[in-house]
CSV table of C-alpha atoms and ligand atoms in Angstrom, one decimal:
chain,number,residue,atom,x,y,z
A,1,UNK,CA,-11.3,109.0,-59.1
A,2,UNK,CA,-10.5,109.2,-62.2
A,3,UNK,CA,-12.7,112.2,-63.9
A,4,UNK,CA,-12.5,114.1,-60.8
A,5,UNK,CA,-8.5,113.8,-60.0
A,6,UNK,CA,-8.3,114.6,-64.0
A,7,UNK,CA,-10.2,117.7,-63.3
A,8,UNK,CA,-8.1,118.2,-60.1
A,9,UNK,CA,-4.7,118.3,-61.8
A,10,UNK,CA,-6.2,120.2,-64.9
A,11,UNK,CA,-7.1,123.2,-62.0
A,12,UNK,CA,-3.9,123.0,-60.3
A,13,UNK,CA,-1.9,123.1,-64.0
A,14,UNK,CA,-3.9,126.3,-64.2
A,15,UNK,CA,-2.9,127.8,-60.6
A,16,UNK,CA,1.2,126.4,-61.7
A,17,UNK,CA,1.2,128.3,-64.8
A,18,UNK,CA,0.3,131.3,-62.9
A,19,UNK,CA,3.3,130.6,-60.4
A,20,UNK,CA,5.6,129.8,-63.7
A,21,UNK,CA,4.3,133.3,-65.2
A,22,UNK,CA,5.6,135.3,-62.1
A,23,UNK,CA,8.5,132.8,-61.7
A,24,UNK,CA,7.5,132.9,-57.8
A,25,UNK,CA,6.4,130.4,-55.8
A,26,UNK,CA,6.3,129.8,-51.9
A,27,UNK,CA,6.6,126.3,-51.5
A,28,UNK,CA,5.7,123.4,-48.3
A,29,UNK,CA,8.2,120.7,-48.5
A,30,UNK,CA,7.8,117.2,-46.8
A,31,UNK,CA,10.8,114.8,-46.5
A,32,UNK,CA,10.2,111.3,-45.2
A,33,UNK,CA,12.0,108.7,-46.6
A,34,UNK,CA,14.6,107.5,-44.0
A,35,UNK,CA,14.7,108.3,-40.2
A,36,UNK,CA,14.1,112.2,-40.4
A,37,UNK,CA,10.7,113.4,-40.4
A,38,UNK,CA,11.4,117.0,-41.7
A,39,UNK,CA,9.2,120.1,-43.6
A,40,UNK,CA,10.4,123.4,-44.4
A,41,UNK,CA,9.5,126.4,-46.4
A,42,UNK,CA,11.3,127.9,-49.2
A,43,UNK,CA,10.6,131.1,-51.5
A,44,UNK,CA,11.8,130.3,-55.3
A,45,UNK,CA,14.1,127.6,-55.1
A,46,UNK,CA,16.6,129.5,-52.9
A,47,UNK,CA,15.4,130.9,-49.6
A,48,UNK,CA,14.9,128.6,-46.7
A,49,UNK,CA,12.1,130.3,-44.3
A,50,UNK,CA,12.4,127.3,-41.8
A,51,UNK,CA,13.3,123.7,-41.8
A,52,UNK,CA,12.6,121.7,-39.1
A,53,UNK,CA,14.2,118.0,-39.0
A,54,UNK,CA,12.8,115.7,-36.4
A,55,UNK,CA,15.6,112.6,-36.3
A,56,UNK,CA,14.7,109.2,-35.5
A,57,UNK,CA,18.2,108.2,-35.1
A,58,UNK,CA,18.1,107.6,-30.9
A,59,UNK,CA,14.9,105.5,-31.9
A,60,UNK,CA,16.7,103.0,-34.3
A,61,UNK,CA,20.6,103.0,-33.0
A,62,UNK,CA,19.6,100.7,-30.2
A,63,UNK,CA,18.8,98.1,-33.2
A,64,UNK,CA,22.4,99.2,-34.6
A,65,UNK,CA,20.4,100.5,-38.0
A,66,UNK,CA,16.7,101.8,-39.3
A,67,UNK,CA,14.0,99.6,-38.6
A,68,UNK,CA,11.1,100.3,-40.9
A,69,UNK,CA,8.3,99.7,-39.2
A,70,UNK,CA,9.4,101.5,-36.2
A,71,UNK,CA,10.5,104.4,-38.9
A,72,UNK,CA,6.5,104.5,-40.5
A,73,UNK,CA,4.7,104.8,-37.1
A,74,UNK,CA,7.4,107.3,-35.8
A,75,UNK,CA,6.6,109.6,-39.2
A,76,UNK,CA,2.8,109.0,-38.6
A,77,UNK,CA,3.2,110.6,-35.2
A,78,UNK,CA,6.0,113.4,-36.4
A,79,UNK,CA,4.6,114.7,-39.7
A,80,UNK,CA,1.8,116.9,-38.9
A,81,UNK,CA,3.4,118.6,-35.9
A,82,UNK,CA,6.8,119.1,-38.1
A,83,UNK,CA,4.8,120.6,-40.4
A,84,UNK,CA,3.0,122.8,-38.2
A,85,UNK,CA,6.1,123.9,-36.4
A,86,UNK,CA,7.9,124.8,-40.2
A,87,UNK,CA,4.9,127.0,-40.9
A,88,UNK,CA,5.0,128.4,-37.7
A,89,UNK,CA,8.6,129.3,-38.0
A,90,UNK,CA,7.9,130.7,-40.9
A,91,UNK,CA,5.3,132.8,-39.4
A,92,UNK,CA,2.9,131.6,-42.5
A,93,UNK,CA,-0.3,129.5,-42.6
A,94,UNK,CA,-1.6,127.3,-45.4
A,95,UNK,CA,-3.1,129.6,-47.2
A,96,UNK,CA,0.1,131.6,-47.8
A,97,UNK,CA,1.7,128.6,-49.5
A,98,UNK,CA,1.8,128.4,-52.8
A,99,UNK,CA,2.6,124.7,-53.8
A,100,UNK,CA,2.7,121.6,-51.4
A,101,UNK,CA,6.2,119.2,-52.2
A,102,UNK,CA,6.7,115.7,-51.2
A,103,UNK,CA,9.6,113.0,-51.6
A,104,UNK,CA,8.3,110.2,-53.6
A,105,UNK,CA,11.5,108.2,-53.8
A,106,UNK,CA,13.3,106.6,-53.2
A,107,UNK,CA,13.9,105.7,-49.7
A,108,UNK,CA,11.5,102.9,-47.5
A,109,UNK,CA,8.2,102.6,-48.6
A,110,UNK,CA,6.5,102.7,-45.4
A,111,UNK,CA,8.1,105.5,-44.9
A,112,UNK,CA,7.7,107.1,-48.0
A,113,UNK,CA,3.9,106.4,-48.1
A,114,UNK,CA,3.3,108.8,-45.1
A,115,UNK,CA,4.4,112.0,-46.7
A,116,UNK,CA,2.9,110.8,-49.9
A,117,UNK,CA,-0.4,110.0,-48.3
A,118,UNK,CA,-0.1,113.5,-45.7
A,119,UNK,CA,0.6,115.6,-48.9
A,120,UNK,CA,-1.8,114.5,-51.1
A,121,UNK,CA,-4.3,114.9,-48.7
A,122,UNK,CA,-3.1,118.6,-47.9
A,123,UNK,CA,-2.7,119.5,-51.3
A,124,UNK,CA,-6.5,118.3,-52.0
A,125,UNK,CA,-7.8,119.7,-48.8
A,126,UNK,CA,-5.6,123.4,-49.4
A,127,UNK,CA,-6.4,123.3,-53.1
A,128,UNK,CA,-2.3,123.6,-53.9
A,129,UNK,CA,-0.8,121.6,-56.8
A,130,UNK,CA,1.4,118.3,-55.8
A,131,UNK,CA,4.9,118.6,-56.5
A,132,UNK,CA,6.3,115.1,-56.6
A,133,UNK,CA,10.2,114.8,-55.7
A,134,UNK,CA,13.2,112.7,-56.4
A,135,UNK,CA,15.2,112.3,-52.6
A,136,UNK,CA,18.1,112.2,-54.6
A,137,UNK,CA,17.9,115.2,-56.5
A,138,UNK,CA,17.1,117.1,-53.4
A,139,UNK,CA,20.6,116.2,-52.4
A,140,UNK,CA,21.7,117.9,-55.3
A,141,UNK,CA,19.4,121.0,-55.1
A,142,UNK,CA,21.1,121.3,-51.5
A,143,UNK,CA,24.0,123.4,-53.5
A,144,UNK,CA,21.2,126.0,-55.1
A,145,UNK,CA,20.5,127.0,-51.2
A,146,UNK,CA,23.6,127.0,-50.2
A,147,UNK,CA,25.2,128.5,-53.0
A,148,UNK,CA,22.4,131.5,-54.9
A,149,UNK,CA,24.3,132.1,-57.6
A,150,UNK,CA,24.9,128.5,-58.7
A,151,UNK,CA,23.6,127.5,-62.7
A,152,UNK,CA,24.0,124.1,-63.9
A,153,UNK,CA,26.3,122.3,-65.6
A,154,UNK,CA,28.5,121.5,-63.0
A,155,UNK,CA,29.4,118.0,-61.9
A,156,UNK,CA,28.3,116.6,-58.6
A,157,UNK,CA,29.1,114.0,-56.5
A,158,UNK,CA,26.1,112.4,-54.7
A,159,UNK,CA,27.2,110.1,-51.5
A,160,UNK,CA,24.4,109.3,-48.9
A,161,UNK,CA,23.8,106.3,-47.1
A,162,UNK,CA,21.8,104.5,-49.5
A,163,UNK,CA,23.5,106.6,-53.2
A,164,UNK,CA,26.8,106.9,-54.4
A,165,UNK,CA,27.2,108.6,-57.8
A,166,UNK,CA,29.2,111.2,-60.1
A,167,UNK,CA,26.7,113.0,-62.3
A,168,UNK,CA,26.6,116.0,-64.7
A,169,UNK,CA,24.1,118.0,-64.0
A,170,UNK,CA,22.9,119.5,-67.0
A,171,UNK,CA,20.3,121.8,-66.2
A,172,UNK,CA,17.4,122.2,-63.9
A,173,UNK,CA,16.2,118.4,-63.5
A,174,UNK,CA,18.6,116.9,-66.4
A,175,UNK,CA,21.4,114.8,-65.7
A,176,UNK,CA,24.0,112.6,-67.1
A,177,UNK,CA,25.5,109.5,-64.9
A,178,UNK,CA,28.8,109.6,-65.2
A,179,UNK,CA,30.3,107.0,-62.3
A,180,UNK,CA,28.7,105.1,-59.5
A,181,UNK,CA,29.7,102.6,-56.8
A,182,UNK,CA,29.7,99.1,-57.8
A,183,UNK,CA,28.7,97.8,-54.3
A,184,UNK,CA,27.8,99.5,-51.2
A,185,UNK,CA,26.6,103.6,-51.2
A,186,UNK,CA,29.4,105.3,-49.2
A,187,UNK,CA,27.6,106.3,-46.0
A,188,UNK,CA,27.0,102.4,-46.3
A,189,UNK,CA,30.9,101.7,-46.5
A,190,UNK,CA,31.0,104.1,-43.2
A,191,UNK,CA,28.5,102.5,-41.5
A,192,UNK,CA,29.8,99.3,-41.6
A,193,UNK,CA,33.3,99.7,-41.0
A,194,UNK,CA,32.1,101.8,-37.9
A,195,UNK,CA,29.8,99.1,-36.9
A,196,UNK,CA,32.9,96.5,-37.0
A,197,UNK,CA,34.9,98.9,-34.1
A,198,UNK,CA,31.5,98.8,-32.1
A,199,UNK,CA,30.4,102.6,-33.2
A,200,UNK,CA,26.7,103.2,-32.9
A,201,UNK,CA,24.0,103.8,-35.4
A,202,UNK,CA,25.2,105.7,-37.4
A,203,UNK,CA,28.6,105.1,-37.6
A,204,UNK,CA,29.6,107.6,-40.1
A,205,UNK,CA,29.7,110.8,-38.0
A,206,UNK,CA,31.2,108.7,-35.3
A,207,UNK,CA,33.9,107.0,-37.6
A,208,UNK,CA,34.7,111.1,-39.1
A,209,UNK,CA,35.0,112.1,-35.3
A,210,UNK,CA,37.3,109.0,-34.0
A,211,UNK,CA,39.5,108.8,-37.4
A,212,UNK,CA,41.1,112.7,-36.1
A,213,UNK,CA,43.2,111.3,-33.4
A,214,UNK,CA,44.5,108.2,-35.8
A,215,UNK,CA,47.4,107.9,-38.3
A,216,UNK,CA,45.6,107.6,-41.9
A,217,UNK,CA,48.5,105.9,-42.9
A,218,UNK,CA,48.7,103.0,-40.2
A,219,UNK,CA,47.1,100.8,-41.8
A,220,UNK,CA,47.5,98.9,-45.3
A,221,UNK,CA,44.4,98.5,-47.6
A,222,UNK,CA,44.1,97.5,-51.1
A,223,UNK,CA,44.1,99.4,-54.0
A,224,UNK,CA,40.9,99.6,-55.8
A,225,UNK,CA,40.6,98.7,-59.3
A,226,UNK,CA,37.3,99.2,-61.0
A,227,UNK,CA,37.5,99.2,-65.4
A,228,UNK,CA,34.5,102.2,-65.3
A,229,UNK,CA,36.5,105.3,-65.5
A,230,UNK,CA,34.2,107.2,-62.5
A,231,UNK,CA,33.1,104.2,-61.5
A,232,UNK,CA,34.4,102.8,-57.5
A,233,UNK,CA,33.8,99.9,-55.1
A,234,UNK,CA,33.8,100.1,-51.1
A,235,UNK,CA,33.6,96.2,-50.9
A,236,UNK,CA,37.5,95.5,-50.8
A,237,UNK,CA,38.3,98.0,-48.3
A,238,UNK,CA,35.2,96.8,-45.9
A,239,UNK,CA,36.8,93.3,-45.9
A,240,UNK,CA,40.4,94.3,-45.5
A,241,UNK,CA,39.2,96.5,-42.8
A,242,UNK,CA,36.7,93.6,-41.0
A,243,UNK,CA,39.7,91.2,-41.5
A,244,UNK,CA,42.2,93.4,-40.0
A,245,UNK,CA,39.8,94.2,-37.3
A,246,UNK,CA,38.7,90.2,-36.7
A,247,UNK,CA,42.6,88.9,-36.7
A,248,UNK,CA,43.3,91.2,-33.4
A,249,UNK,CA,40.6,90.5,-31.8
A,250,UNK,CA,40.9,86.7,-32.1
A,251,UNK,CA,44.7,87.3,-31.0
A,252,UNK,CA,43.6,89.1,-28.2
A,253,UNK,CA,45.4,92.4,-29.0
A,254,UNK,CA,44.8,95.6,-28.9
A,255,UNK,CA,42.4,97.4,-31.6
A,256,UNK,CA,43.7,100.6,-32.5
A,257,UNK,CA,40.4,102.0,-33.5
A,258,UNK,CA,41.7,105.3,-34.3
A,259,UNK,CA,44.1,104.8,-36.5
A,260,UNK,CA,41.7,101.8,-38.1
A,261,UNK,CA,38.8,104.7,-38.7
A,262,UNK,CA,41.1,107.2,-40.2
A,263,UNK,CA,43.1,104.6,-42.5
A,264,UNK,CA,40.0,103.7,-43.9
A,265,UNK,CA,38.4,107.0,-44.0
A,266,UNK,CA,41.7,108.1,-45.8
A,267,UNK,CA,40.8,105.5,-48.5
A,268,UNK,CA,37.4,106.1,-49.2
A,269,UNK,CA,38.2,109.5,-49.3
A,270,UNK,CA,41.0,109.5,-51.5
A,271,UNK,CA,38.5,106.7,-54.2
A,272,UNK,CA,36.0,109.2,-54.0
A,273,UNK,CA,37.5,112.4,-54.5
A,274,UNK,CA,39.9,111.2,-57.3
A,275,UNK,CA,36.7,109.8,-58.8
A,276,UNK,CA,35.0,113.1,-59.2
A,277,UNK,CA,38.1,115.4,-59.5
A,278,UNK,CA,38.5,113.1,-63.1
A,279,UNK,CA,35.2,113.2,-63.7
A,280,UNK,CA,35.1,117.1,-63.7
A,281,UNK,CA,38.2,117.5,-65.7
A,282,UNK,CA,37.4,114.9,-68.0
A,283,UNK,CA,34.1,116.6,-68.7
A,284,UNK,CA,35.3,120.2,-68.7
A,285,UNK,CA,33.2,121.8,-65.6
A,286,UNK,CA,34.3,124.3,-63.3
A,287,UNK,CA,32.1,123.8,-60.6
A,288,UNK,CA,32.6,120.7,-58.6
A,289,UNK,CA,29.7,120.4,-56.0
A,290,UNK,CA,29.4,118.0,-53.1
A,291,UNK,CA,25.6,116.4,-52.1
A,292,UNK,CA,24.3,113.8,-49.2
A,293,UNK,CA,24.8,112.9,-45.8
A,294,UNK,CA,28.7,112.2,-46.8
A,295,UNK,CA,29.3,115.6,-47.8
A,296,UNK,CA,29.7,116.2,-44.5
A,297,UNK,CA,32.5,114.1,-43.7
A,298,UNK,CA,35.3,116.5,-42.5
A,299,UNK,CA,37.9,114.1,-44.6
A,300,UNK,CA,36.1,114.4,-47.8
A,301,UNK,CA,35.3,118.1,-47.4
A,302,UNK,CA,39.4,118.6,-46.9
A,303,UNK,CA,40.5,116.3,-49.7
A,304,UNK,CA,38.3,117.5,-52.1
A,305,UNK,CA,39.1,121.2,-51.3
A,306,UNK,CA,42.7,120.7,-51.8
A,307,UNK,CA,42.7,118.7,-54.9
A,308,UNK,CA,40.0,121.5,-56.4
A,309,UNK,CA,42.3,123.9,-56.4
A,310,UNK,CA,44.9,122.1,-57.3
A,311,UNK,CA,43.3,121.7,-60.6
A,312,UNK,CA,41.6,125.2,-60.4
A,313,UNK,CA,38.3,123.9,-60.1
A,314,UNK,CA,35.6,125.8,-58.2
A,315,UNK,CA,34.2,123.6,-55.2
A,316,UNK,CA,30.8,123.6,-53.7
A,317,UNK,CA,29.7,122.2,-50.6
A,318,UNK,CA,26.3,122.7,-48.8
A,319,UNK,CA,26.7,123.4,-45.0
A,320,UNK,CA,26.5,119.7,-42.9
A,321,UNK,CA,22.8,120.3,-41.7
A,322,UNK,CA,21.8,120.6,-45.4
A,323,UNK,CA,24.0,117.6,-46.5
A,324,UNK,CA,22.6,115.1,-44.5
A,325,UNK,CA,18.2,114.7,-45.0
A,326,UNK,CA,16.1,117.9,-44.8
A,327,UNK,CA,12.9,119.4,-46.2
A,328,UNK,CA,15.0,122.6,-47.7
A,329,UNK,CA,16.3,120.5,-49.9
A,330,UNK,CA,13.1,118.9,-52.0
A,331,UNK,CA,11.7,122.7,-51.4
A,332,UNK,CA,14.5,124.1,-54.0
A,333,UNK,CA,14.0,120.6,-56.4
A,334,UNK,CA,10.4,121.2,-56.3
A,335,UNK,CA,10.8,124.8,-57.2
A,336,UNK,CA,12.6,123.8,-60.4
A,337,UNK,CA,10.2,120.7,-61.2
A,338,UNK,CA,7.0,123.4,-60.6
A,339,UNK,CA,8.4,125.7,-62.8
A,340,UNK,CA,8.5,122.6,-65.8
A,341,UNK,CA,4.4,122.0,-65.0
A,342,UNK,CA,5.6,118.8,-63.6
A,343,UNK,CA,2.9,118.1,-61.2
A,344,UNK,CA,1.4,114.7,-59.3
A,345,UNK,CA,-2.2,113.5,-59.6
A,346,UNK,CA,-3.8,112.2,-56.4
A,347,UNK,CA,-2.8,108.6,-57.5
A,348,UNK,CA,0.9,109.7,-57.1
A,349,UNK,CA,2.6,106.6,-55.3
A,350,UNK,CA,5.7,106.1,-53.6
A,351,UNK,CA,8.8,104.8,-55.7
A,352,UNK,CA,10.9,103.1,-53.1
A,353,UNK,CA,13.6,102.8,-55.9
A,354,UNK,CA,14.1,105.6,-58.2
A,355,UNK,CA,16.6,106.6,-59.6
A,356,UNK,CA,17.6,110.1,-60.5
A,357,UNK,CA,19.1,108.6,-64.2
B,401,LIG,O1,22.3,111.4,-47.1
B,401,LIG,P1,22.0,111.4,-45.7
B,401,LIG,O2,21.5,111.4,-44.6
B,401,LIG,O3,20.5,109.7,-45.6
B,401,LIG,C1,20.2,109.1,-46.9
B,401,LIG,O4,19.6,109.7,-48.2
B,401,LIG,O5,21.2,108.0,-46.7
B,401,LIG,O6,22.9,110.3,-45.3
B,401,LIG,C2,23.1,109.3,-44.3
B,401,LIG,C3,25.0,108.9,-44.3
B,401,LIG,C4,24.6,107.6,-43.1
B,401,LIG,O7,25.2,106.5,-43.7
B,401,LIG,C5,25.7,108.4,-42.5
B,401,LIG,O8,26.8,107.1,-41.9
B,401,LIG,C6,26.6,109.5,-43.3
B,401,LIG,O9,25.7,109.4,-44.3
B,401,LIG,N1,27.1,110.5,-42.9
B,401,LIG,C7,28.7,110.5,-42.5
B,401,LIG,C8,28.8,111.7,-42.0
B,401,LIG,N2,27.8,112.0,-41.5
B,401,LIG,C9,27.0,111.4,-42.1
B,401,LIG,N3,29.3,109.3,-43.2
B,401,LIG,C10,30.8,110.0,-43.0
B,401,LIG,N4,31.4,111.0,-42.7
B,401,LIG,C11,30.8,112.1,-41.8
B,401,LIG,N5,30.7,113.0,-41.1
B,402,LIG,ZN1,19.3,111.3,-48.1
C-alpha cells in the first residue's frame, strides 16, 4: 500500500487544511470499543446533529459481563445500519460529511477493529479525512457538547467501566495525569459489588437505583489510605463488602441489599469526590468536570454538586446519555484533533491499551 496510502494521506491533509482554515467540519463519528455500536453526526465539535446508540447489554447480561467475541460479531451486524441511521436522522448523505472519525482504543481489540475497518473503508471510498480518536478523550469531550462555552483548562474526573483518572485538561488534546485508581476502575468496582448482590450486568446503574432505598451509614467500610495524594483504590472496599455478604449468607441471615448498596456507593463516591476536589483546589482550577459512565451515578453527582459549591468551584456534568458510551463525544474530540491536522492513514490499527497520558 506504501506509496499509494502515502499520497492518499497527503490528499486528505490538503482537505483537512481547507477545513482548518474555515474552522468548520461536519464529522461522522463511529464508536465500537465495548458493548455499544454508536454513530453520530457532530458539527464543529459541539453541535450534535444525530446520535445513535445500539446497546448490546441484553445480549451480554446472561453471561454476567461482556463476551468479546459476541461483542465483535454484533458490531459487525450493527455498524452499517447505525451509521445509516445517524446520517438519516441528521438529514445528510455521506457527501455532506467532511471527515470520518473512529475510536481506535482503548477497548476490546475485536470490537475496536470493526469500527476501525469500517471507518477506513468508508474514508477511502468517499475520499474523506480519517480521524483517530482515543475513547477516554471522547469521554472528556462530552463536556464540550454539554457546555458549549467550556474551554480548557479544567480538572476532569474520568470514571468509566475500564478507566478511572483525575486529569488536568491543559488544552484540547493535552492532559496532565494527576491521580488514578491503583486497582479497579470505578465502574468495574460498582459492577463487581453489584454482582455480589446478585444484580444483573452491568450492575452500576442498578446498584445506584437500589442504594436510594438504603442507609449509606449502615455498613462500616474500611477507610482507604493511598500514598498518592490524588490516587485511590477500590479493592479494600470491595473485599470488605464481599466478606460481609458471605458472612451473612453463611449464617443464613437476610442480606440487607439496599443498605449494602448505599454504603458501598457512599464510600466510593466520597473517595472519588474528595480526591477530585483536592486535585482541583491544589492546582488552582476553577472548573471541575465529570466524565465516563460512572459520572451518571446519582450519588457522585450530588456529592460533587455539594462539595463544588462549598469550595466555590464550577461543576460541569454532561447528561447521563453523554456520560455512558456514545459516538457524539467521539465526534467532538475528533473536531479538535482535525483542527490540529491529526489524521490517520489507511494503516490505522486498533490499540486496545491506548492511554490518554
Ligand atoms: O463509560 P462507560 O459507558 O463505558 C466504558 O468506557 O467503560 O462506563 C460503563 C460503566 C459500567 O461499569 C457501568 O456499570 C457504570 O459505568 N455505570 C454506573 C452508572 N451508570 C453506568 N456506575 C454507577 N452508577 C451509575 N448510575
Ligand atoms: Zn466508555
